[in-house]
Short mmCIF file of C-alpha atoms and ligand atoms in Angstrom, two decimals:
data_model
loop_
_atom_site.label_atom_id
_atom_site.label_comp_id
_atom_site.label_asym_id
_atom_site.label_seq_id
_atom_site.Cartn_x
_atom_site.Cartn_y
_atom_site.Cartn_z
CA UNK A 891 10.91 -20.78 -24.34
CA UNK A 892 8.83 -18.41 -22.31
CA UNK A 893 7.25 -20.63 -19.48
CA UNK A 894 6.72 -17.66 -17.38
CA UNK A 895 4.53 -14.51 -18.17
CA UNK A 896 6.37 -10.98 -18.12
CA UNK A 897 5.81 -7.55 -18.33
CA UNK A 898 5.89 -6.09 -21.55
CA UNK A 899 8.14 -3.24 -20.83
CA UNK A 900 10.01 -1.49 -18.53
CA UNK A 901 8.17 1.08 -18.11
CA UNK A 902 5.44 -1.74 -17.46
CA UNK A 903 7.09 -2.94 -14.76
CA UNK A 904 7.34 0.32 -12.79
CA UNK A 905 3.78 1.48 -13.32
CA UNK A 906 2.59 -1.97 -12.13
CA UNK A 907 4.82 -1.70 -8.90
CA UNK A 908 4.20 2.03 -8.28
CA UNK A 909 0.56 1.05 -8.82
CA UNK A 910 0.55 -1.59 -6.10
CA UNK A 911 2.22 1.21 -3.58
CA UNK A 912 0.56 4.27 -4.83
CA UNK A 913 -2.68 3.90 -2.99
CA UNK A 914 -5.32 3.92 -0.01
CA UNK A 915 -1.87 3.95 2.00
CA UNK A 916 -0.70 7.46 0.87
CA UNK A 917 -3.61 9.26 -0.05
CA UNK A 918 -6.27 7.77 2.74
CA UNK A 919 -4.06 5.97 5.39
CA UNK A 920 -1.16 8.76 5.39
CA UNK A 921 -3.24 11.93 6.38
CA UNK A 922 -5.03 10.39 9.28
CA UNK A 923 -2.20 8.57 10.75
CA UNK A 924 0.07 11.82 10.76
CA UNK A 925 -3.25 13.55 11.81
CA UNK A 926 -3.43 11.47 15.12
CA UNK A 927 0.06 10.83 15.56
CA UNK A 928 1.84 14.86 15.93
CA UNK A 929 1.61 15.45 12.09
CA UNK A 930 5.36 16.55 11.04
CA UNK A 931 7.09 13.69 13.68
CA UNK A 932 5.07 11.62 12.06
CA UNK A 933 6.05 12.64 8.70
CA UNK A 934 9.75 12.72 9.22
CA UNK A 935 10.07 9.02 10.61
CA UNK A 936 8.08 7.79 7.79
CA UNK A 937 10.37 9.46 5.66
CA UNK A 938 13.26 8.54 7.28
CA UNK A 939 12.01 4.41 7.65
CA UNK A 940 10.85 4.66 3.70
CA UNK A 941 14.84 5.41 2.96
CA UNK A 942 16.31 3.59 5.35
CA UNK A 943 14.45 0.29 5.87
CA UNK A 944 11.28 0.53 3.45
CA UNK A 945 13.21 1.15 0.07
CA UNK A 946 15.98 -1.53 0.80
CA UNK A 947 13.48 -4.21 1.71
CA UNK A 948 11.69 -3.20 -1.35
CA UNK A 949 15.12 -3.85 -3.17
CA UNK A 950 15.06 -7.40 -1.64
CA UNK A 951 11.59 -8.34 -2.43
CA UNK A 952 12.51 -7.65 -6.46
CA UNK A 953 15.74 -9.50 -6.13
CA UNK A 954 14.14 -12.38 -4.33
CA UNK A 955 11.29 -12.40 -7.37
CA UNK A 956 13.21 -11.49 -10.31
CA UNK A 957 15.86 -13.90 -9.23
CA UNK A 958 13.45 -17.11 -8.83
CA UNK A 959 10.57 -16.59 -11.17
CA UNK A 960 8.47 -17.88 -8.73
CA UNK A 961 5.19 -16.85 -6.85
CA UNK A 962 5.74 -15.71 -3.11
CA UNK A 963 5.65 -19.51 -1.32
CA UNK A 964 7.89 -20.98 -4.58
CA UNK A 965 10.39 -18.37 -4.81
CA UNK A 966 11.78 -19.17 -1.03
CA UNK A 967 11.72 -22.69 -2.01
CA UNK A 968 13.72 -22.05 -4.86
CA UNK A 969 15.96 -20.32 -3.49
CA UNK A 970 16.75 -22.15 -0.04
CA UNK A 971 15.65 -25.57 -0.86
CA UNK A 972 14.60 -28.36 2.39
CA UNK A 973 13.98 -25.21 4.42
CA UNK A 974 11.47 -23.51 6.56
CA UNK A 975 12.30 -19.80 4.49
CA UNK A 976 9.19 -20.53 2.21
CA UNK A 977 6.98 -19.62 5.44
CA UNK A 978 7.55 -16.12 4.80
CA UNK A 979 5.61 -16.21 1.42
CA UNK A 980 2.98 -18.67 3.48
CA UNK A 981 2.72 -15.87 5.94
CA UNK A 982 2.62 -13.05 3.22
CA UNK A 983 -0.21 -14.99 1.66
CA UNK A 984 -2.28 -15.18 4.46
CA UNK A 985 -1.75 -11.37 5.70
CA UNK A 986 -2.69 -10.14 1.84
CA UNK A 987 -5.52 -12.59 2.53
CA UNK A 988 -6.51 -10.15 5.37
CA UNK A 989 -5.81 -6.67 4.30
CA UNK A 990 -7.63 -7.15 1.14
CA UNK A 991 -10.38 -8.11 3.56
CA UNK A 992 -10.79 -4.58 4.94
CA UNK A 993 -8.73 -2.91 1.76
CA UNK A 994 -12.17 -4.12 0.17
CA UNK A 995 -13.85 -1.98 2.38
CA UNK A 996 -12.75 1.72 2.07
CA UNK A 997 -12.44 0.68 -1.78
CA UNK A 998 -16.36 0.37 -1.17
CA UNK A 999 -16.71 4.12 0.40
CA UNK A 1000 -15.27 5.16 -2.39
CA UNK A 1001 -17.49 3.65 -4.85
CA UNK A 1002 -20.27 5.04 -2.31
CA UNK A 1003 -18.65 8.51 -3.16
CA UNK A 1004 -18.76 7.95 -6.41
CA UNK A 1005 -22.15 7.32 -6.65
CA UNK A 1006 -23.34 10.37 -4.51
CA UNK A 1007 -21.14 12.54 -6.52
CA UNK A 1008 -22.62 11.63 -9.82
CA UNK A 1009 -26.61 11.82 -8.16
CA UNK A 1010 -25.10 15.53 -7.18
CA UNK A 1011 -25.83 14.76 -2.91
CA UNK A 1012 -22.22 15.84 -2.49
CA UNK A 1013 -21.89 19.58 -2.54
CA UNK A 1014 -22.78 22.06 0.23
CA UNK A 1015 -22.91 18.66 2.59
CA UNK A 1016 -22.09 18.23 6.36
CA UNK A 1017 -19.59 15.95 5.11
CA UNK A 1018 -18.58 14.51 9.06
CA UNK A 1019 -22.72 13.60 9.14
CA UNK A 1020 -22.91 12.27 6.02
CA UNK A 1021 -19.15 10.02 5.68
CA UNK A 1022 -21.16 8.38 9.33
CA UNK A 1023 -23.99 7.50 8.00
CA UNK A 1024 -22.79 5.90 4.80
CA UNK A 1025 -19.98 3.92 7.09
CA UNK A 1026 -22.78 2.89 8.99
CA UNK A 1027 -24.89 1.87 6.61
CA UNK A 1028 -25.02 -2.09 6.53
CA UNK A 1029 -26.67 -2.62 3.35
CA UNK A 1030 -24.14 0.17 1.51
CA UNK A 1031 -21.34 -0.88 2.71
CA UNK A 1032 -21.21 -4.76 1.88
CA UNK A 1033 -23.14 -4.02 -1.19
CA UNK A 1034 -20.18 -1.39 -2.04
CA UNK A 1035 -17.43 -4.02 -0.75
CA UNK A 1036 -18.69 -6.75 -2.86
CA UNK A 1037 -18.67 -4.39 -6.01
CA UNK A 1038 -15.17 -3.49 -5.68
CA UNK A 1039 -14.43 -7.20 -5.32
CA UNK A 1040 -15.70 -8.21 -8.18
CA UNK A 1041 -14.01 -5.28 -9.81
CA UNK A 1042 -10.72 -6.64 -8.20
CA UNK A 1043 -11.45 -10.24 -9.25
CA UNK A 1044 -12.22 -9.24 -13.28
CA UNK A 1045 -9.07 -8.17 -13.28
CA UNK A 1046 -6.47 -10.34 -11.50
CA UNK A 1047 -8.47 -13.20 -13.43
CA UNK A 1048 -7.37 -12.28 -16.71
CA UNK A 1049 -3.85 -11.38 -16.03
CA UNK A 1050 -2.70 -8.51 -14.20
CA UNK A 1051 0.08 -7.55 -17.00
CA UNK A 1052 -2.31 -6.48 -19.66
CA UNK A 1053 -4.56 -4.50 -18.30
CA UNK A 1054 -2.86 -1.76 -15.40
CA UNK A 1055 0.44 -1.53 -17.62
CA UNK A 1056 -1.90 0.05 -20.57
CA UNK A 1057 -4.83 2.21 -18.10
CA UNK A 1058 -1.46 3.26 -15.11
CA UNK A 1059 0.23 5.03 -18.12
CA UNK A 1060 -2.11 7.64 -18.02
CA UNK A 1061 -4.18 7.78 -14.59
CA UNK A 1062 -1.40 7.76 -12.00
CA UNK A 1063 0.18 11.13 -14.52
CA UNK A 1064 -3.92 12.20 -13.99
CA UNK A 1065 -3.92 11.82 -10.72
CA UNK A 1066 -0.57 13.59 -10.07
CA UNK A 1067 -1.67 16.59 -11.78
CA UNK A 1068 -5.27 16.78 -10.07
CA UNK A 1069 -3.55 16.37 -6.94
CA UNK A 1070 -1.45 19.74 -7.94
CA UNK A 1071 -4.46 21.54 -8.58
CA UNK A 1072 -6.22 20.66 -5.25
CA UNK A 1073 -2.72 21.35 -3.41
CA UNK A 1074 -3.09 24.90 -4.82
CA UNK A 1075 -6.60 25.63 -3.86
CA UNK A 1076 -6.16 24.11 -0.18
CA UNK A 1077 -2.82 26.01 0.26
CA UNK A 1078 -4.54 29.62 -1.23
CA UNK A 1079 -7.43 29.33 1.74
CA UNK A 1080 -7.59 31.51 4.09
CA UNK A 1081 -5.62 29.91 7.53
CA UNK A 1082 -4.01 27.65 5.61
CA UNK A 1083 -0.66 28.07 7.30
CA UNK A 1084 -1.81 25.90 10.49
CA UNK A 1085 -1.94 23.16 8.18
CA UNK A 1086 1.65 23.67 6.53
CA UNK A 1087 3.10 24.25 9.97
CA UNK A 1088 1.23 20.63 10.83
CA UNK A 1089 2.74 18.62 8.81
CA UNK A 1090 6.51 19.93 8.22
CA UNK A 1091 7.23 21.86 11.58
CA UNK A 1092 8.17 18.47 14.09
CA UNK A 1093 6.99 18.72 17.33
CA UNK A 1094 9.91 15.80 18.89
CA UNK A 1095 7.90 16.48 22.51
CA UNK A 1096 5.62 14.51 20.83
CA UNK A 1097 7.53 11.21 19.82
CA UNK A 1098 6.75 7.92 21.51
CA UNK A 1099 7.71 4.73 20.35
CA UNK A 1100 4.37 3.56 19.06
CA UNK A 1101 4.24 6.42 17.09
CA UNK A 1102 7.95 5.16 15.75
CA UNK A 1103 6.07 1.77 14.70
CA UNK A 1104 3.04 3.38 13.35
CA UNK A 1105 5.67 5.18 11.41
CA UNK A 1106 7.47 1.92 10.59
CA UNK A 1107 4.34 -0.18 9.22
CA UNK A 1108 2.97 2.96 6.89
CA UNK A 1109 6.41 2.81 5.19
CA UNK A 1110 5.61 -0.81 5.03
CA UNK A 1111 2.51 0.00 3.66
CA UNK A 1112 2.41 2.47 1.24
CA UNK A 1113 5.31 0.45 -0.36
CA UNK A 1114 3.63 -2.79 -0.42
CA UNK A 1115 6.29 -4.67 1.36
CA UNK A 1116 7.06 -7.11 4.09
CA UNK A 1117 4.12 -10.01 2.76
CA UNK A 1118 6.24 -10.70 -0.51
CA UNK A 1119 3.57 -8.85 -3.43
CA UNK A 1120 6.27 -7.07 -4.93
CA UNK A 1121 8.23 -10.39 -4.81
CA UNK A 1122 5.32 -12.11 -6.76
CA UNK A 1123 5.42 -8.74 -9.10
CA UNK A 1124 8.95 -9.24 -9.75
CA UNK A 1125 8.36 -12.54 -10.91
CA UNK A 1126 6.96 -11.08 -13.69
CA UNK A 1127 10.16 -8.76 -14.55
CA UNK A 1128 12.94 -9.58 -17.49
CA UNK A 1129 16.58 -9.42 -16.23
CA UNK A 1130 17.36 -6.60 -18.01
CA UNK A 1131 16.01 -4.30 -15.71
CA UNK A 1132 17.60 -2.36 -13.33
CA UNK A 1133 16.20 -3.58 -10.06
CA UNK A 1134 17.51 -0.56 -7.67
CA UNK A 1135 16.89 1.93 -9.90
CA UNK A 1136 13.14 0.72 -9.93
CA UNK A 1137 12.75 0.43 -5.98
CA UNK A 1138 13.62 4.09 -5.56
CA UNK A 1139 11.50 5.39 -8.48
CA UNK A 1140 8.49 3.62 -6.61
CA UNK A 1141 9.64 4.94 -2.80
CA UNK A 1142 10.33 8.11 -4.54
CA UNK A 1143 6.98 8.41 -6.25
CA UNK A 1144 5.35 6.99 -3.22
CA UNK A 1145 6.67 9.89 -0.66
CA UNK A 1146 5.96 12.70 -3.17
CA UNK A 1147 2.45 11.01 -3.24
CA UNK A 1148 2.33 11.21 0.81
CA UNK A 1149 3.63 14.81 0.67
CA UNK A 1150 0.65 15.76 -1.53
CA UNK A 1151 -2.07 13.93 0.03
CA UNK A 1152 -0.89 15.75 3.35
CA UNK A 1153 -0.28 19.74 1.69
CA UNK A 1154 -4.10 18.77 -0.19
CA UNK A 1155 -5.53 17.99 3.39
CA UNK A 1156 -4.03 19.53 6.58
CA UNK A 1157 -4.67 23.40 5.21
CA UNK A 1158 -7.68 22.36 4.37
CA UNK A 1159 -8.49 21.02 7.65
CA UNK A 1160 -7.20 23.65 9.69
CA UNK A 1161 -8.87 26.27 7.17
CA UNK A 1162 -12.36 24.98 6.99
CA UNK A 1163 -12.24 24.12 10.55
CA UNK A 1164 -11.67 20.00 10.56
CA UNK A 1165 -10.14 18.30 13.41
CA UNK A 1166 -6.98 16.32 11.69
CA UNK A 1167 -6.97 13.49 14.67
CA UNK A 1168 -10.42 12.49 14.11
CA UNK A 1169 -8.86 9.39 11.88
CA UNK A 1170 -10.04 7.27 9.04
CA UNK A 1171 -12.75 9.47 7.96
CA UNK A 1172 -10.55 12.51 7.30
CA UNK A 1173 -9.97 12.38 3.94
CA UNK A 1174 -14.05 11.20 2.71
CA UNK A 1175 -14.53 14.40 5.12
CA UNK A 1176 -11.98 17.16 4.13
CA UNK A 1177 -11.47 16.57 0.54
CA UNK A 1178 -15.34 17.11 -0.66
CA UNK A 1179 -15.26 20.62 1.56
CA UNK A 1180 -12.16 21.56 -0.50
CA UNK A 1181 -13.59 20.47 -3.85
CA UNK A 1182 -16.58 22.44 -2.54
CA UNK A 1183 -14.53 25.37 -2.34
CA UNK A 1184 -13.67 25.63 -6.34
CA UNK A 1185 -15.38 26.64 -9.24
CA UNK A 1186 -16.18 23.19 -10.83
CA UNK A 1187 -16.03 21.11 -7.52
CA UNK A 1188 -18.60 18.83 -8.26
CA UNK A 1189 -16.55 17.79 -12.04
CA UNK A 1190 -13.39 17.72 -10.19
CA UNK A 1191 -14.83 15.90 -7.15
CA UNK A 1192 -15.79 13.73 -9.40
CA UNK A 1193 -12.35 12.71 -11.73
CA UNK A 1194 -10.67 13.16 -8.51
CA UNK A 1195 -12.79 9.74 -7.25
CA UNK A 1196 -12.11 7.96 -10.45
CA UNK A 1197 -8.78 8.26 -10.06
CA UNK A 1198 -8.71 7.31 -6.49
CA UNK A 1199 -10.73 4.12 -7.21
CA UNK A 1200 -8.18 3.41 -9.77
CA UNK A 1201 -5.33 4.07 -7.72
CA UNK A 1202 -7.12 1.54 -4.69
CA UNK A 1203 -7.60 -1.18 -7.56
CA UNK A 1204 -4.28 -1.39 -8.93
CA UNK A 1205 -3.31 -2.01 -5.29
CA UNK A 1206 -6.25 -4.37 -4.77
CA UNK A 1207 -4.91 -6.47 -7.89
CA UNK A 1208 -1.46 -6.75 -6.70
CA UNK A 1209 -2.68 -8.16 -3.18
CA UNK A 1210 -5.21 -10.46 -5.23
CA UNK A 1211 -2.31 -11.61 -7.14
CA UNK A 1212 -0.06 -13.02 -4.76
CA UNK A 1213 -2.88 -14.74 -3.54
CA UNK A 1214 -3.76 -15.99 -7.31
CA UNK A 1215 -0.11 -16.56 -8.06
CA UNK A 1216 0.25 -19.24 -5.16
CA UNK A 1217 -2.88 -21.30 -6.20
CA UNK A 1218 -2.60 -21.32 -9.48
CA UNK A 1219 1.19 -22.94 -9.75
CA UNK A 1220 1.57 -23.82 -13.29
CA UNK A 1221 -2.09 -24.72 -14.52
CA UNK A 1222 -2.92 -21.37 -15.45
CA UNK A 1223 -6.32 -22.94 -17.00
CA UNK A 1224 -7.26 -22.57 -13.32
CA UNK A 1225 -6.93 -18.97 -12.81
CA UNK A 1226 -9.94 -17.98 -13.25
CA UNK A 1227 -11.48 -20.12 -11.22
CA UNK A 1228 -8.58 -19.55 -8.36
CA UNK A 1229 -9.19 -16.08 -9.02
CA UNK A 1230 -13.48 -15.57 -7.94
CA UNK A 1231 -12.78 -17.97 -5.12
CA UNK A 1232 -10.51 -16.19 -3.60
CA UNK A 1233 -11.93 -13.13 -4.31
CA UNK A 1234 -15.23 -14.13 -2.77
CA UNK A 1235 -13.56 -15.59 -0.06
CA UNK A 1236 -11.95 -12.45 0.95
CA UNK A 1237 -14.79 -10.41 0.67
CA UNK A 1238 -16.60 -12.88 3.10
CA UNK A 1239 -14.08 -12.77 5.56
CA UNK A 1240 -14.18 -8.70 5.44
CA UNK A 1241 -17.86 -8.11 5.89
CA UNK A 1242 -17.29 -8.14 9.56
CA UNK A 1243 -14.91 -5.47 8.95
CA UNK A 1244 -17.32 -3.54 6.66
CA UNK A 1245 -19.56 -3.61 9.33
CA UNK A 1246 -17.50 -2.66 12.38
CA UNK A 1247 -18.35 0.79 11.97
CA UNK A 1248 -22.34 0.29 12.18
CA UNK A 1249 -23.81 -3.04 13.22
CA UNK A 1250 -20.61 -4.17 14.49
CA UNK A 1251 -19.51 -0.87 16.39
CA UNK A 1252 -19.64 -2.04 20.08
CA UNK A 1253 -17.75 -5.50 18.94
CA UNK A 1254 -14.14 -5.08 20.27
CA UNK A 1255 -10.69 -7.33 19.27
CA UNK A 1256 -7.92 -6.39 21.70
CA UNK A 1257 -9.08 -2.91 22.88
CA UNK A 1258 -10.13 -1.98 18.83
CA UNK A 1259 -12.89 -2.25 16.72
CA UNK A 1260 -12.80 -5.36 13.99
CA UNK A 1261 -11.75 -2.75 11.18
CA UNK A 1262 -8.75 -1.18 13.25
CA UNK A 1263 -7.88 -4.66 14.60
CA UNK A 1264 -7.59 -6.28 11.48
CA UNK A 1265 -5.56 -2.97 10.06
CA UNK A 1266 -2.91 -3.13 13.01
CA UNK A 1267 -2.80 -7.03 12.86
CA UNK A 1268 -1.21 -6.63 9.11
CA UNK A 1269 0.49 -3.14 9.40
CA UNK A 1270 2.13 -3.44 12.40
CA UNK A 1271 3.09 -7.19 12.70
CA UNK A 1272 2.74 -8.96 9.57
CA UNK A 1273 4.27 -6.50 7.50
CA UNK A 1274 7.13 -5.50 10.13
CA UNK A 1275 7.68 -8.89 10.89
CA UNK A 1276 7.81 -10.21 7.11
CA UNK A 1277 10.43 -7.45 6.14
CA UNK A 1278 12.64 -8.54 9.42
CA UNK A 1279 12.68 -12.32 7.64
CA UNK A 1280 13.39 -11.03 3.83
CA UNK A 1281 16.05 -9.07 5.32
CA UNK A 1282 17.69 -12.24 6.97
CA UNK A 1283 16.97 -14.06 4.38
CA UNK A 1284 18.25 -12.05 2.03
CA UNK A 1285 21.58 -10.79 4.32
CA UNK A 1286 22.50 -14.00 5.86
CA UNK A 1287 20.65 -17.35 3.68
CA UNK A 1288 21.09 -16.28 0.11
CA UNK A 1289 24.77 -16.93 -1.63
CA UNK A 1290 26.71 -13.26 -1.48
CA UNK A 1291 27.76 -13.94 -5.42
CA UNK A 1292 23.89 -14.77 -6.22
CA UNK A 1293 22.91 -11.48 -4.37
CA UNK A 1294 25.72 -9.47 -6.20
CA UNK A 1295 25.02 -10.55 -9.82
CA UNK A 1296 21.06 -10.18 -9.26
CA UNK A 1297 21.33 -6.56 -8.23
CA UNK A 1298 24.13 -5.75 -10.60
CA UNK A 1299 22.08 -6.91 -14.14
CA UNK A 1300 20.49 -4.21 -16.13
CA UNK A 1301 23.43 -1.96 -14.20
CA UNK A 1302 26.67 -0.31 -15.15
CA UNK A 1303 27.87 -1.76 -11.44
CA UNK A 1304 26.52 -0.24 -8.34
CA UNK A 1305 29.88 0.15 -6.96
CA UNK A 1306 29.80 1.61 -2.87
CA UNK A 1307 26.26 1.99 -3.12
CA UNK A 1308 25.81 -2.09 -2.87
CA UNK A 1309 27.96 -2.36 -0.05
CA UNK A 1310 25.77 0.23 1.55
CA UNK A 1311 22.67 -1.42 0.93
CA UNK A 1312 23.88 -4.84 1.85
CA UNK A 1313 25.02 -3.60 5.13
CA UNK A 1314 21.93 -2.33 6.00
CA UNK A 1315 19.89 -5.41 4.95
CA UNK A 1316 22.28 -7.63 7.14
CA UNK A 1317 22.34 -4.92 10.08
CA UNK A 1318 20.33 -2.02 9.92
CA UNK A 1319 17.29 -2.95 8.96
CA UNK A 1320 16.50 -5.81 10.68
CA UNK A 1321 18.56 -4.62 14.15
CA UNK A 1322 16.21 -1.57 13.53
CA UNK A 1323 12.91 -3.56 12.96
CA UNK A 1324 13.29 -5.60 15.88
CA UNK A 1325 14.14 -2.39 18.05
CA UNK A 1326 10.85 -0.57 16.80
CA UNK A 1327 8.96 -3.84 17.00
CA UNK A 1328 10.16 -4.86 20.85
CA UNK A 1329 10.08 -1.59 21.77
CA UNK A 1330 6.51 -0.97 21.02
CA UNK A 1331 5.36 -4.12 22.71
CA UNK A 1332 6.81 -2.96 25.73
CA UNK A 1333 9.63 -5.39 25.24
CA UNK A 1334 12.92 -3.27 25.62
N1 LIG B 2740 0.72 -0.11 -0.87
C1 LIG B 2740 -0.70 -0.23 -0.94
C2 LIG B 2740 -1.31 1.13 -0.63
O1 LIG B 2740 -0.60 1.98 -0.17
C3 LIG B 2740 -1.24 -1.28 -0.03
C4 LIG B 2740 -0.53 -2.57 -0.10
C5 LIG B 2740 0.18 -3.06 0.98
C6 LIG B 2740 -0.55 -3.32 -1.28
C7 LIG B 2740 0.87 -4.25 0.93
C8 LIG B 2740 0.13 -4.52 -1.34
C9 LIG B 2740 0.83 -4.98 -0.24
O2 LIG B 2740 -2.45 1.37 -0.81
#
């Protein structure tokens, strides 16, 4: 007997996962990070930490799931009964809890895109003006927020299997290919080497070791590890599949979606004349000048937001999930119910962050504004932190034989490339998280 839902194929399985990375984190968190942090160093330690820590945490996180069947706070208690473990999936509830609460929020200035694109108010804009005053904007904003929640919450309530494994089949191959066409019209303007030389030529002058842990938590990120969603996701997976295979298709897909978002933006910026440090506007600002700059800007402009609401939801669901997935238990009559207050609950908790950019602006938490504050809280300690317990828990808790077999199913043998990867999960990664993580605090 089936007591525990499952993805309907394998194909399913990877769409749903690559749908929970693929989102605000490459296309809108990516460019403005490398574009206040040096560009290219930037780009090469996130790189490097997707490989070499990201992707075999990611590996983990399925194991962990696909092994228990379980929802993130059930899976550790599963799996190390009597123990403390199960905090980690406490602690990754609670952080999803909060990023959703200012995810919400730039899933909200895109709807407010959206809008303005269809009314026409987008072309021939001063797009740095007009990306202010919408941010600013109390009434927009929340009323924006609140709509993508709900969006979110319609969702997750009925399931999250049904509905992104049919709609990711064909908009993350939609968005791919739009993001192709825009890379060729940014890279064809005039001045558009700048850009190219930005974010592939490294500057190592310019490394610090807060730019190492910014670098750290956006692999985190953009893979949606460290606060146990893709364990929750792999709950959902048959043990036929072929676990490691799947964890580098996603950090594959995932960097490839990075390198895009960055060859789309920085030629454009240094082209049209943007400034790439001026942060979490760049891409609301940059993008509409390069769709200005085609025949058919305004159409394009316009699929190109569809998509990238779509690509922010199917994240949004997967952090909703876990969430979901811990309340509900068994009683899946609940769900529903679980699933609007939560929601609601989340979007309550991220008005403040909605509104740290207007009503809000002069309100500062530890040097940053409520937005930023809540951003770093989750990106660079919950998520670095989380990943430095699954890797321990994982490496040193978890039976070696149980490890083996898990990663092995669905596999013709992974021969020296397990003994890699388990090395790195006992040593590497977290002797390398805790290095980045000290280091940054001014610890080492
Ligand atoms: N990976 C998602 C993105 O890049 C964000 C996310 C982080 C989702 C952590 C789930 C968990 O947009």
């Amino acid at each position: 007997m089936k007591t525990h839902e499952q993805w309907t194929s394998k194909l399913g399985f990877i769409l749903a996962a690559a749908g929970s990375a693929i989102g605000l984190g490459a296309i809108w968190k990516f460019p403005y990070m490398a574009g206040t942090n040096g560009g290219a160093i930037f780009f090469l330690f996130f790189i490097l930490l997707t490989i070499f820590v990201g992707a075999p945490i990611l590996i983990a996180e399925f194991l962990i799931g696909r092994n228990s069947q379980k929802d993130a706070i059930r899976a550790y208690q599963k799996l190390a009964p009597g123990t403390k473990w199960h905090y980690i999936g406490g602690a990754g509830v609670i952080f999803s809890f909060i990023l959703l609460s200012f995810y919400s929020v730039v899933g909200g200035w895109i709807l407010s895109y959206l809008g303005r694109s269809i009314t026409g108010s987008l072309s021939n804009a001063n797009y740095g003006e007009l990306f202010n005053e919408i941010i600013a904007n109390p009434i927009e904003v929340v009323v924006c927020q609140f709509i993508f929640m709900i969006m979110t919450i319609m969702v997750v309530k009925g399931g999250v299997q049904k509905g992104i494994e049919r709609a990711s089949k064909y908009m993350m191959p939609a968005l791919f290919l739009l993001f192709i066409i825009l890379a060729i019209r940014s890279l064809t303007l005039e001045g558009a080497g700048a850009g190219i030389e930005f974010l592939l030529k490294p500057d190592f002058s310019a490394l610090t070791a807060e730019t190492i842990l910014l670098a750290l938590g956006q692999a985190f990120f953009t893979l949606s590890v460290g606060i146990s969603v893709m364990v929750t996701y792999a709950s959902y997976l048959s043990k036929s599949e072929n676990i490691v295979k799947s964890a580098f298709s996603v950090a594959g897909l995932n960097i490839l979606i990075c390198f895009l978002a960055g060859i789309v933006i920085f030629p454009a910026v240094f082209a049209l004349g943007f400034e790439p440090g001026q942060g979490p506007g760049l891409v609301f600002v940059v993008l509409p000048a390069v769709f200005n700059e085609m025949a058919f800007g305004s159409v394009f402009l316009f699929i190109f937001l569809v998509l990238l609401l779509f690509a922010t939801l199917t994240s949004a669901f997967s952090i909703l999930e876990i969430v979901v997935a811990v309340l509900v238990k068994d009683e899946k009559e609940k769900r529903g119910k679980l699933a609007w207050i939560s929601g609601l609950l989340i979007f309550l908790v991220g008005v403040p962050s909605a509104l740290s950019f207007g009503v809000f602006s002069e309100v500062q938490l530890f040097g940053k504004s409520i937005f930023d504050a809540a951003d770093f809280l989750v990106s660079n300690i919950g998520l670095p932190l989380g990943a430095l317990f699954i890797s321990l828990f994982v490496g040193y808790r978890l039976p070696r034989n149980l490890v083996k077999e898990e990663l092995s199913m669905g596999t013709n043998g992974l021969g020296i490339f397990y003994d890699i990867w388990y090395f790195s999960i006992r040593f590497v990664v977290p002797i390398a998280i805790a290095v980045v993580f000290l280091q940054s605090i001014g610890l080492l």
